């Protein structure tokens, strides 16, 4: 009885309202944003979040690689541990899967449809770079199953799969960037591409840069081919003008550099003792590195000091004239500073953050040539790397006196045989690693870490590099070799797949990556 | 007027009466009105005793029946008894019938504003009189429901004026979505949103800000009665928004007759509620060494691990110096009256409450106009128009709030001294980062909301035919609100998003809900009126429209001027969020009653919602309920002298739920970063969403003894929800997103509700009414999406590593915690041989560590009336249920909690065995490492796991409210010639709290109602306890 009645009602209403009803209910298209956009419009967010990913995570691996240390003693990342049940250290994961992820897929689809081959190439290049960074940081990652809308859990792919995929993606990007027809050269590409203003030639150099990194990181493998690496570098960034740098307006808390004083994240970090030793002459025969006053901060008494990992600095010393200053040059231990406090070097509100530099690639070339046995080429690339870094750092000062001092010190620095050997035969891997470390200080976190892991934090190569006496409790006295996947992404919601790769092991972060095993 | 009515009736009577005048038989007509409020009574049975001919009055109370002079007409109506008249020469017999004692309580307003006798309902429905709620003098009448009704869980966010309150009927039905019921005023749904802080440009959590829930806009004085329809059974006709039950509010209407004016005034004083105990024995420092700069890096709070304060230290009572007495002032003025078929009621109210925290204030102005009119004999109209203006000044809550800063403020510093002579923030330490003086916070940071709202209802009831009624209603609820969050340039940068030199977030929200509803009711009686059938069919439309414009600016030009115009233009950012939702429903309802003892109701509704994909957007859900009044069959046995009424009832119902707007379609979000552009938001679009279904079953029994001097009503229910739409399920980022709305979980919910009412004493001078209610609810999460072992809401992860987390097989109200102690195979605690501290396991998958769900709740209500004096009070008892004392853990970490003060200087050895490799052998080593915590304060971070601060089985007994009032006898007023009536009274709320909880108030809620699921009820972190309020009031009638 009831069913019949309601059926009659329902059918009646359906008949009366079906047409108008459909229209009336059609209000579920989100008015707060378009469902797709011009491919160029996805670029700024993807690019900015790459930088943000590296910077956020730089707070974890910055101490691992002893770029800088935390002001509080015994903090987990100073002793090669991690912060359990925390997303700390998982920002690159967020940038690659979320901020790049579906946005890149949309960008690629739209660019392909609109035949904007240059944007498509750039999109592929960016994604390849993201996978490359992510696998060098975490090891196995989700690749093949990623972004499948029908899946809610995702299997991990081993690192070799990721390496091969990155290479393929780069090759495809190159062929697209070579295309000269159809809708390439859109003004929106020039406007929204923060890295290269829509220049396909520079993008192509960037792709070769990714290929160089991809090929060079296989150095411990039998498949390593130094000639390939050298070839890629030679096609990659040709000078500092080709550096991939993410710019910041720095006008407010949403568009300022994460490392700057406005965002207030870095006041608890101070320069490491290691970088001070590398730049104050301790290691290089008393020759001062001209970059030191631009990159680093002296204590208020004018002496350059650095923090020892895991020891922190007492609040009394923070306030004292011989205390290490924060990386901004302010009192260490507090993120609270007055708005407008300038900060220092890369740790400023409006300074761009380098993703890939000419200098870093030259050091890669130097190492490849050294392995190959071509020491002349090695020294040539090594020198190019040092000079590029010096030139880059020099741009951070406009003071004529400082520039003059810089130039004087530069000459002395380059003349010092322990820095630049006159005879190519005397060039050592340690020299390459140390000069690369200085050049990449403050931005090249993953590349530097890859080097340190490659040589197992060897103090004979990284002269005077010292691990803390006691490492994190789960480490079993082994330093960190990988970072756990993002906690809130994987440890709660993708447990089975993570268990399959041993991600729940207490010492997972100390296991060596595939690239670092023979 | 009455004459006109009579005339009309006569005319109508004549029209209907075409019988020949010479016949003996004539048609008698008339109107039956209620003696109390002169409203027409529909459904009165009119029987000619001699001929047995029967009829019923229509919605206008009108009847027409054949009779000859001298025959008896018997009028019967449930709850109104029986009246008999003898037909004379007159053709019209009007009658006023009076409700029998208490029987008014037996009529409830159910879905669509339909009045039904309680005995006919197949489900539990509780009603509360508006006056009962109004007398408590609470601003938010929802808070007055706590303990009053079984099956209702009320939890306020904090003791701040205007704070939001969560209300749950029958526990948690949704894992992630809202569990708040639908609010219906005079038959039409209204908006009860709580503004979500995520709509602001740079506020992204509901932990530290709390905006009012909009139903609190209502003036309790305008509520005539409130019916709580708890399950989907009760709400099957309201559609998807009522899946969590409905609270049906009937507003006061005017009464015909001479106009009357009533005025009431209330003055109240508020005192701060129960605060946690703090032991200010030790001075600032670490490891027993004095250091006024010692700071806990995680919370920026001072560490109290220094030496004892030396004798003679000047100590300040900072808590007392900070809190003030809150003041409440309320004025209510109402006019009502009516002439003939028209009534009106105009009510105005102004209420202002300043809280116990400086600079907190809640002001509200309500104006309400209600009119009813019998436009034609068979056309009635009813309208209500309300205007509400609210202004609420709040302060911070939770992490970095004034409250935690206050609790951890050094007792040897004077809290009132918070500015330097130049007006800058005075610092406690020379360290860079430190807690903010709470006075600085409440005076310099601003958090407020302001609102203007108009709610309008218009309803028509038209009876074109004797057996047919057409009802139509239209409701509009429009509000415009402004939300304002300001941090002073010198405020804590954690709250300020960096060193921004001041920031201001403003959101302006314009919200509109339009509801339309029309239905036809057909009533027919058969079998000598023994079988009564009612059939209803209709349609409803719901249109929701929400627009939020948000702006943020930073870097104040002038530090103490609070306007967006005072921020640096380059820092300004804007955001627009619009939301639209439309639902069209068609419903039918079929009622059958047989001989007043068997009732059957079947309903069906189909909804079409805009929020689901077109292929899944239509769904049908039925309900069936029955009531069997078995005492009707026992009338002859004499048992009914004792058992006046007895019935059993049962129901089964289903309801569907839709998704949030825009869950199915992708949209890009504009980016405020350098370069701008677009990017996807947090949540993955899901074009495959299906409606969620809840099926609920209920059985109940009601017994009334001794003419209702004693009654019992019990219900047991069980519901199952499948295909739960989990909003914002956190998911592997492998999706390309952080959250996804998916059909995933399955859960069950069951419970028992009992209420016993009685009138132990009833004499001419003294009446004692008492009632006891009992509630027990249980929930179980039966299924989560594959790959997910715990569902938690990150908003609830407030402090330490304890959060609202639910795992399959467990309840929806559980807490999960990260750390557990390590034990050997014999269950002995394992101790670190080096430090002497217990060893802990850091669990990647957090185990369940507690359950916030109480074993049961009870409410005890007593009312004594002696001559003109009435005393009533309500106790609320909660048995069991765990509470996470986050505030306690915070204080413990700082060395202020009593547990971190006692035994600090003694030599302690944990009872356990050393983890030295022998721990699982027969000769394990008992712990022999002792520690003196005074010299090693890592003891207070390493010796306990966070879950030790989950307090087990927290009970409470609260006196929710107590009122004593005295109605001044008319003879005393007689001389004044002005007042018709006058009452004076005293009410206190939250006066007594007896609990085994060691913290402040265990009833607070860590986040606002905007957090879905089981929310943060039972998570106490940085929330101001509910204050005690003392009210004096006066009510006069003119």
PDB file of C-alpha atoms in Angstrom, chain A residues 1-3 5-7 9-10 13-14 17 21-37 41-46 48-49 72 82 84-87 90 93-94 97-99 101-103 106 142 145-154 191-192 194 247-256 260-265 315 319 328 331 333-340 472-474 486-496 499 504, chain B residues 291 293 297 432-433 493 497-501 535-539 541-543 552 554-555 570-573 576-584 586-590 602-606 608-612 614 617 620 622-624 660-682 688 729-738 740 742 785-792 797 801 803 818-819 842-846:
ATOM      1  CA  UNK A   1       0.000   0.000   0.000  1.00  0.00           C
ATOM      2  CA  UNK A   2       2.620   2.429   1.132  1.00  0.00           C
ATOM      3  CA  UNK A   3       5.114   1.493  -1.464  1.00  0.00           C
ATOM      4  CA  UNK A   5       1.549   5.324  -2.916  1.00  0.00           C
ATOM      5  CA  UNK A   6       5.058   6.596  -2.672  1.00  0.00           C
ATOM      6  CA  UNK A   7       5.833   5.218  -6.055  1.00  0.00           C
ATOM      7  CA  UNK A   9       4.167  10.294  -5.761  1.00  0.00           C
ATOM      8  CA  UNK A  10       7.710   9.830  -6.895  1.00  0.00           C
ATOM      9  CA  UNK A  13       6.967  14.417  -9.276  1.00  0.00           C
ATOM     10  CA  UNK A  14       9.511  13.028 -11.635  1.00  0.00           C
ATOM     11  CA  UNK A  17       9.867  18.224 -12.590  1.00  0.00           C
ATOM     12  CA  UNK A  21      14.735  19.666 -11.837  1.00  0.00           C
ATOM     13  CA  UNK A  22      17.847  18.667 -13.701  1.00  0.00           C
ATOM     14  CA  UNK A  23      18.627  22.274 -14.453  1.00  0.00           C
ATOM     15  CA  UNK A  24      17.727  23.407 -10.965  1.00  0.00           C
ATOM     16  CA  UNK A  25      20.109  20.906  -9.410  1.00  0.00           C
ATOM     17  CA  UNK A  26      22.955  21.728 -11.751  1.00  0.00           C
ATOM     18  CA  UNK A  27      24.803  23.955  -9.285  1.00  0.00           C
ATOM     19  CA  UNK A  28      27.621  21.645  -8.319  1.00  0.00           C
ATOM     20  CA  UNK A  29      30.225  23.164 -10.548  1.00  0.00           C
ATOM     21  CA  UNK A  30      32.654  24.780  -8.169  1.00  0.00           C
ATOM     22  CA  UNK A  31      32.466  28.560  -8.621  1.00  0.00           C
ATOM     23  CA  UNK A  32      35.610  29.137  -6.594  1.00  0.00           C
ATOM     24  CA  UNK A  33      38.003  28.093  -9.305  1.00  0.00           C
ATOM     25  CA  UNK A  34      38.152  26.852 -12.882  1.00  0.00           C
ATOM     26  CA  UNK A  35      38.254  23.105 -13.463  1.00  0.00           C
ATOM     27  CA  UNK A  36      41.100  23.470 -15.919  1.00  0.00           C
ATOM     28  CA  UNK A  37      43.347  26.349 -16.845  1.00  0.00           C
ATOM     29  CA  UNK A  41      49.051  28.906 -15.188  1.00  0.00           C
ATOM     30  CA  UNK A  42      50.088  25.745 -13.351  1.00  0.00           C
ATOM     31  CA  UNK A  43      53.773  26.621 -13.507  1.00  0.00           C
ATOM     32  CA  UNK A  44      54.301  29.120 -10.654  1.00  0.00           C
ATOM     33  CA  UNK A  45      52.810  26.883  -7.987  1.00  0.00           C
ATOM     34  CA  UNK A  46      54.725  23.812  -9.096  1.00  0.00           C
ATOM     35  CA  UNK A  48      57.576  27.574  -6.005  1.00  0.00           C
ATOM     36  CA  UNK A  49      56.663  24.414  -4.187  1.00  0.00           C
ATOM     37  CA  UNK A  72      68.770  23.075  20.962  1.00  0.00           C
ATOM     38  CA  UNK A  82      63.816  11.731  12.555  1.00  0.00           C
ATOM     39  CA  UNK A  84      58.309  10.213  14.686  1.00  0.00           C
ATOM     40  CA  UNK A  85      54.654  10.658  13.803  1.00  0.00           C
ATOM     41  CA  UNK A  86      55.465  13.924  12.166  1.00  0.00           C
ATOM     42  CA  UNK A  87      55.429  15.250   8.651  1.00  0.00           C
ATOM     43  CA  UNK A  90      58.115  15.126   4.231  1.00  0.00           C
ATOM     44  CA  UNK A  93      56.860  14.379  -0.872  1.00  0.00           C
ATOM     45  CA  UNK A  94      54.016  16.875  -0.619  1.00  0.00           C
ATOM     46  CA  UNK A  97      52.727  14.306  -5.284  1.00  0.00           C
ATOM     47  CA  UNK A  98      50.331  17.097  -4.430  1.00  0.00           C
ATOM     48  CA  UNK A  99      51.678  20.424  -5.635  1.00  0.00           C
ATOM     49  CA  UNK A 101      51.129  15.804  -9.198  1.00  0.00           C
ATOM     50  CA  UNK A 102      47.723  16.358 -10.730  1.00  0.00           C
ATOM     51  CA  UNK A 103      48.694  19.889 -11.703  1.00  0.00           C
ATOM     52  CA  UNK A 106      46.562  18.712 -16.200  1.00  0.00           C
ATOM     53  CA  UNK A 142      55.298   5.562  -5.570  1.00  0.00           C
ATOM     54  CA  UNK A 145      50.505   3.644  -9.596  1.00  0.00           C
ATOM     55  CA  UNK A 146      50.682   7.306  -8.659  1.00  0.00           C
ATOM     56  CA  UNK A 147      47.675   9.512  -9.508  1.00  0.00           C
ATOM     57  CA  UNK A 148      45.414   6.590 -10.440  1.00  0.00           C
ATOM     58  CA  UNK A 149      42.000   8.010  -9.501  1.00  0.00           C
ATOM     59  CA  UNK A 150      40.610   4.533  -8.861  1.00  0.00           C
ATOM     60  CA  UNK A 151      43.249   3.700  -6.290  1.00  0.00           C
ATOM     61  CA  UNK A 152      43.470   4.740  -2.674  1.00  0.00           C
ATOM     62  CA  UNK A 153      46.605   2.817  -1.763  1.00  0.00           C
ATOM     63  CA  UNK A 154      49.753   2.644  -3.852  1.00  0.00           C
ATOM     64  CA  UNK A 191      54.770  35.326 -18.160  1.00  0.00           C
ATOM     65  CA  UNK A 192      54.160  32.468 -15.719  1.00  0.00           C
ATOM     66  CA  UNK A 194      59.273  31.672 -13.002  1.00  0.00           C
ATOM     67  CA  UNK A 247      62.152  34.000  -7.264  1.00  0.00           C
ATOM     68  CA  UNK A 248      60.230  35.534  -4.360  1.00  0.00           C
ATOM     69  CA  UNK A 249      58.391  38.823  -4.138  1.00  0.00           C
ATOM     70  CA  UNK A 250      58.772  38.801  -0.374  1.00  0.00           C
ATOM     71  CA  UNK A 251      55.947  41.223   0.274  1.00  0.00           C
ATOM     72  CA  UNK A 252      54.025  39.150   2.788  1.00  0.00           C
ATOM     73  CA  UNK A 253      53.893  35.807   4.537  1.00  0.00           C
ATOM     74  CA  UNK A 254      52.467  33.999   1.516  1.00  0.00           C
ATOM     75  CA  UNK A 255      54.972  35.081  -1.136  1.00  0.00           C
ATOM     76  CA  UNK A 256      58.142  35.366   0.900  1.00  0.00           C
ATOM     77  CA  UNK A 260      63.623  34.550   5.130  1.00  0.00           C
ATOM     78  CA  UNK A 261      63.030  36.400   8.380  1.00  0.00           C
ATOM     79  CA  UNK A 262      59.424  37.244   7.580  1.00  0.00           C
ATOM     80  CA  UNK A 263      58.412  33.595   7.621  1.00  0.00           C
ATOM     81  CA  UNK A 264      60.346  33.138  10.845  1.00  0.00           C
ATOM     82  CA  UNK A 265      61.563  29.556  10.452  1.00  0.00           C
ATOM     83  CA  UNK A 315      70.741  30.456  26.126  1.00  0.00           C
ATOM     84  CA  UNK A 319      73.141  36.209  24.217  1.00  0.00           C
ATOM     85  CA  UNK A 328      70.123  35.249   9.661  1.00  0.00           C
ATOM     86  CA  UNK A 331      70.311  36.068  18.194  1.00  0.00           C
ATOM     87  CA  UNK A 333      67.344  30.343  19.322  1.00  0.00           C
ATOM     88  CA  UNK A 334      64.434  32.552  18.419  1.00  0.00           C
ATOM     89  CA  UNK A 335      62.397  32.930  15.298  1.00  0.00           C
ATOM     90  CA  UNK A 336      61.009  36.203  16.544  1.00  0.00           C
ATOM     91  CA  UNK A 337      62.704  39.103  14.860  1.00  0.00           C
ATOM     92  CA  UNK A 338      61.549  42.521  13.843  1.00  0.00           C
ATOM     93  CA  UNK A 339      59.861  42.703  10.480  1.00  0.00           C
ATOM     94  CA  UNK A 340      62.394  43.867   7.939  1.00  0.00           C
ATOM     95  CA  UNK A 472      69.558   8.696  17.317  1.00  0.00           C
ATOM     96  CA  UNK A 473      68.375   5.766  19.396  1.00  0.00           C
ATOM     97  CA  UNK A 474      66.941   3.761  16.490  1.00  0.00           C
ATOM     98  CA  UNK A 486      55.785  11.439   4.670  1.00  0.00           C
ATOM     99  CA  UNK A 487      54.130  10.302   7.867  1.00  0.00           C
ATOM    100  CA  UNK A 488      50.596  11.500   7.240  1.00  0.00           C
ATOM    101  CA  UNK A 489      50.614  10.236   3.713  1.00  0.00           C
ATOM    102  CA  UNK A 490      52.076   6.795   4.187  1.00  0.00           C
ATOM    103  CA  UNK A 491      52.362   5.692   7.796  1.00  0.00           C
ATOM    104  CA  UNK A 492      48.643   6.002   8.404  1.00  0.00           C
ATOM    105  CA  UNK A 493      47.037   5.550   5.026  1.00  0.00           C
ATOM    106  CA  UNK A 494      49.308   3.344   2.941  1.00  0.00           C
ATOM    107  CA  UNK A 495      50.530   0.908   5.519  1.00  0.00           C
ATOM    108  CA  UNK A 496      50.626  -2.334   3.539  1.00  0.00           C
ATOM    109  CA  UNK A 499      55.467  -2.429   5.142  1.00  0.00           C
ATOM    110  CA  UNK A 504      58.123   0.411   9.478  1.00  0.00           C
TER     111      UNK A 504
ATOM    112  CA  UNK B 291      67.336  30.276  35.249  1.00  0.00           C
ATOM    113  CA  UNK B 293      65.167  32.163  30.743  1.00  0.00           C
ATOM    114  CA  UNK B 297      60.916  24.975  23.089  1.00  0.00           C
ATOM    115  CA  UNK B 432      63.975  35.602  22.205  1.00  0.00           C
ATOM    116  CA  UNK B 433      60.813  33.565  22.375  1.00  0.00           C
ATOM    117  CA  UNK B 493      54.681  34.879  15.749  1.00  0.00           C
ATOM    118  CA  UNK B 497      52.312  33.379  10.543  1.00  0.00           C
ATOM    119  CA  UNK B 498      55.800  34.653  11.014  1.00  0.00           C
ATOM    120  CA  UNK B 499      57.284  38.028  11.803  1.00  0.00           C
ATOM    121  CA  UNK B 500      54.488  39.834  10.049  1.00  0.00           C
ATOM    122  CA  UNK B 501      54.369  42.881  12.297  1.00  0.00           C
ATOM    123  CA  UNK B 535      -2.471  10.286   3.535  1.00  0.00           C
ATOM    124  CA  UNK B 536      -0.032  13.053   2.895  1.00  0.00           C
ATOM    125  CA  UNK B 537       1.978  13.808  -0.190  1.00  0.00           C
ATOM    126  CA  UNK B 538       4.100  16.724  -1.054  1.00  0.00           C
ATOM    127  CA  UNK B 539       7.354  18.194  -2.109  1.00  0.00           C
ATOM    128  CA  UNK B 541      12.847  22.363  -1.919  1.00  0.00           C
ATOM    129  CA  UNK B 542      15.965  23.481  -0.172  1.00  0.00           C
ATOM    130  CA  UNK B 543      18.285  26.122  -1.543  1.00  0.00           C
ATOM    131  CA  UNK B 552      44.069  39.468   5.056  1.00  0.00           C
ATOM    132  CA  UNK B 554      49.896  42.305   7.472  1.00  0.00           C
ATOM    133  CA  UNK B 555      52.426  44.774   8.716  1.00  0.00           C
ATOM    134  CA  UNK B 570      51.354  44.905  -0.716  1.00  0.00           C
ATOM    135  CA  UNK B 571      50.593  42.379   2.000  1.00  0.00           C
ATOM    136  CA  UNK B 572      46.868  42.299   1.397  1.00  0.00           C
ATOM    137  CA  UNK B 573      45.378  39.091   0.066  1.00  0.00           C
ATOM    138  CA  UNK B 576      36.317  34.261  -2.174  1.00  0.00           C
ATOM    139  CA  UNK B 577      34.500  31.082  -1.250  1.00  0.00           C
ATOM    140  CA  UNK B 578      31.056  30.357  -2.523  1.00  0.00           C
ATOM    141  CA  UNK B 579      28.970  27.328  -1.833  1.00  0.00           C
ATOM    142  CA  UNK B 580      25.630  26.345  -3.228  1.00  0.00           C
ATOM    143  CA  UNK B 581      23.499  23.360  -2.586  1.00  0.00           C
ATOM    144  CA  UNK B 582      20.028  22.446  -3.703  1.00  0.00           C
ATOM    145  CA  UNK B 583      17.857  19.557  -2.754  1.00  0.00           C
ATOM    146  CA  UNK B 584      14.441  18.686  -4.112  1.00  0.00           C
ATOM    147  CA  UNK B 586       9.139  14.374  -2.803  1.00  0.00           C
ATOM    148  CA  UNK B 587       7.555  12.676   0.131  1.00  0.00           C
ATOM    149  CA  UNK B 588       4.549  10.731   1.141  1.00  0.00           C
ATOM    150  CA  UNK B 589       3.240   9.674   4.474  1.00  0.00           C
ATOM    151  CA  UNK B 590       0.468   7.290   5.293  1.00  0.00           C
ATOM    152  CA  UNK B 602       4.655   4.583   6.656  1.00  0.00           C
ATOM    153  CA  UNK B 603       6.710   7.286   5.027  1.00  0.00           C
ATOM    154  CA  UNK B 604       8.736   7.502   1.932  1.00  0.00           C
ATOM    155  CA  UNK B 605      10.890  10.216   0.561  1.00  0.00           C
ATOM    156  CA  UNK B 606      12.944  10.629  -2.514  1.00  0.00           C
ATOM    157  CA  UNK B 608      17.447  14.725  -5.602  1.00  0.00           C
ATOM    158  CA  UNK B 609      20.557  16.519  -4.483  1.00  0.00           C
ATOM    159  CA  UNK B 610      22.856  18.821  -6.355  1.00  0.00           C
ATOM    160  CA  UNK B 611      25.956  17.550  -4.574  1.00  0.00           C
ATOM    161  CA  UNK B 612      26.101  14.048  -5.994  1.00  0.00           C
ATOM    162  CA  UNK B 614      23.761  13.024 -11.709  1.00  0.00           C
ATOM    163  CA  UNK B 617      21.825  11.962  -7.129  1.00  0.00           C
ATOM    164  CA  UNK B 620      14.610   6.882  -1.991  1.00  0.00           C
ATOM    165  CA  UNK B 622      11.302   4.600   3.501  1.00  0.00           C
ATOM    166  CA  UNK B 623      10.217   4.236   7.083  1.00  0.00           C
ATOM    167  CA  UNK B 624       7.624   2.208   8.864  1.00  0.00           C
ATOM    168  CA  UNK B 660      29.309  18.369   0.624  1.00  0.00           C
ATOM    169  CA  UNK B 661      29.016  20.763  -2.294  1.00  0.00           C
ATOM    170  CA  UNK B 662      31.672  20.370  -4.987  1.00  0.00           C
ATOM    171  CA  UNK B 663      32.965  17.034  -3.742  1.00  0.00           C
ATOM    172  CA  UNK B 664      32.595  15.529  -7.180  1.00  0.00           C
ATOM    173  CA  UNK B 665      34.053  18.101  -9.526  1.00  0.00           C
ATOM    174  CA  UNK B 666      37.597  19.334  -9.702  1.00  0.00           C
ATOM    175  CA  UNK B 667      38.417  22.984  -9.211  1.00  0.00           C
ATOM    176  CA  UNK B 668      41.673  24.829  -9.153  1.00  0.00           C
ATOM    177  CA  UNK B 669      42.518  27.299  -6.444  1.00  0.00           C
ATOM    178  CA  UNK B 670      44.116  30.648  -7.057  1.00  0.00           C
ATOM    179  CA  UNK B 671      47.591  30.816  -5.546  1.00  0.00           C
ATOM    180  CA  UNK B 672      48.816  33.663  -3.365  1.00  0.00           C
ATOM    181  CA  UNK B 673      52.437  32.766  -3.989  1.00  0.00           C
ATOM    182  CA  UNK B 674      54.934  34.647  -6.106  1.00  0.00           C
ATOM    183  CA  UNK B 675      53.783  34.349  -9.703  1.00  0.00           C
ATOM    184  CA  UNK B 676      50.205  33.462  -8.829  1.00  0.00           C
ATOM    185  CA  UNK B 677      48.520  30.966 -11.099  1.00  0.00           C
ATOM    186  CA  UNK B 678      46.402  27.993 -10.136  1.00  0.00           C
ATOM    187  CA  UNK B 679      46.813  24.754  -8.303  1.00  0.00           C
ATOM    188  CA  UNK B 680      44.613  21.966  -7.004  1.00  0.00           C
ATOM    189  CA  UNK B 681      43.328  22.175  -3.442  1.00  0.00           C
ATOM    190  CA  UNK B 682      43.675  19.581  -0.720  1.00  0.00           C
ATOM    191  CA  UNK B 688      31.924   8.287  -8.194  1.00  0.00           C
ATOM    192  CA  UNK B 729      39.700  11.297   4.401  1.00  0.00           C
ATOM    193  CA  UNK B 730      43.418  11.692   4.698  1.00  0.00           C
ATOM    194  CA  UNK B 731      44.936   9.462   2.144  1.00  0.00           C
ATOM    195  CA  UNK B 732      48.224   8.558   0.576  1.00  0.00           C
ATOM    196  CA  UNK B 733      49.530  11.508  -1.404  1.00  0.00           C
ATOM    197  CA  UNK B 734      49.910   8.997  -4.219  1.00  0.00           C
ATOM    198  CA  UNK B 735      46.426  10.135  -5.197  1.00  0.00           C
ATOM    199  CA  UNK B 736      47.863  13.527  -6.059  1.00  0.00           C
ATOM    200  CA  UNK B 737      45.911  14.981  -3.172  1.00  0.00           C
ATOM    201  CA  UNK B 738      45.982  15.102   0.581  1.00  0.00           C
ATOM    202  CA  UNK B 740      39.658  12.550  -0.610  1.00  0.00           C
ATOM    203  CA  UNK B 742      35.104   8.636  -0.470  1.00  0.00           C
ATOM    204  CA  UNK B 785      38.457   1.890   3.399  1.00  0.00           C
ATOM    205  CA  UNK B 786      41.102  -0.653   2.418  1.00  0.00           C
ATOM    206  CA  UNK B 787      44.581   0.252   3.548  1.00  0.00           C
ATOM    207  CA  UNK B 788      43.405   2.542   6.310  1.00  0.00           C
ATOM    208  CA  UNK B 789      43.791   1.334   9.883  1.00  0.00           C
ATOM    209  CA  UNK B 790      42.850   4.454  11.739  1.00  0.00           C
ATOM    210  CA  UNK B 791      40.610   7.371  10.981  1.00  0.00           C
ATOM    211  CA  UNK B 792      41.565  10.539  12.752  1.00  0.00           C
ATOM    212  CA  UNK B 797      45.550  16.374  17.554  1.00  0.00           C
ATOM    213  CA  UNK B 801      50.575  12.610  20.933  1.00  0.00           C
ATOM    214  CA  UNK B 803      44.194  12.355  19.268  1.00  0.00           C
ATOM    215  CA  UNK B 818      51.612   7.212  19.970  1.00  0.00           C
ATOM    216  CA  UNK B 819      53.670   5.867  22.849  1.00  0.00           C
ATOM    217  CA  UNK B 842      57.088   4.608  19.534  1.00  0.00           C
ATOM    218  CA  UNK B 843      54.198   3.155  17.567  1.00  0.00           C
ATOM    219  CA  UNK B 844      53.969   4.061  13.919  1.00  0.00           C
ATOM    220  CA  UNK B 845      50.387   2.790  13.974  1.00  0.00           C
ATOM    221  CA  UNK B 846      48.836   4.303  17.025  1.00  0.00           C
TER     222      UNK B 846
END
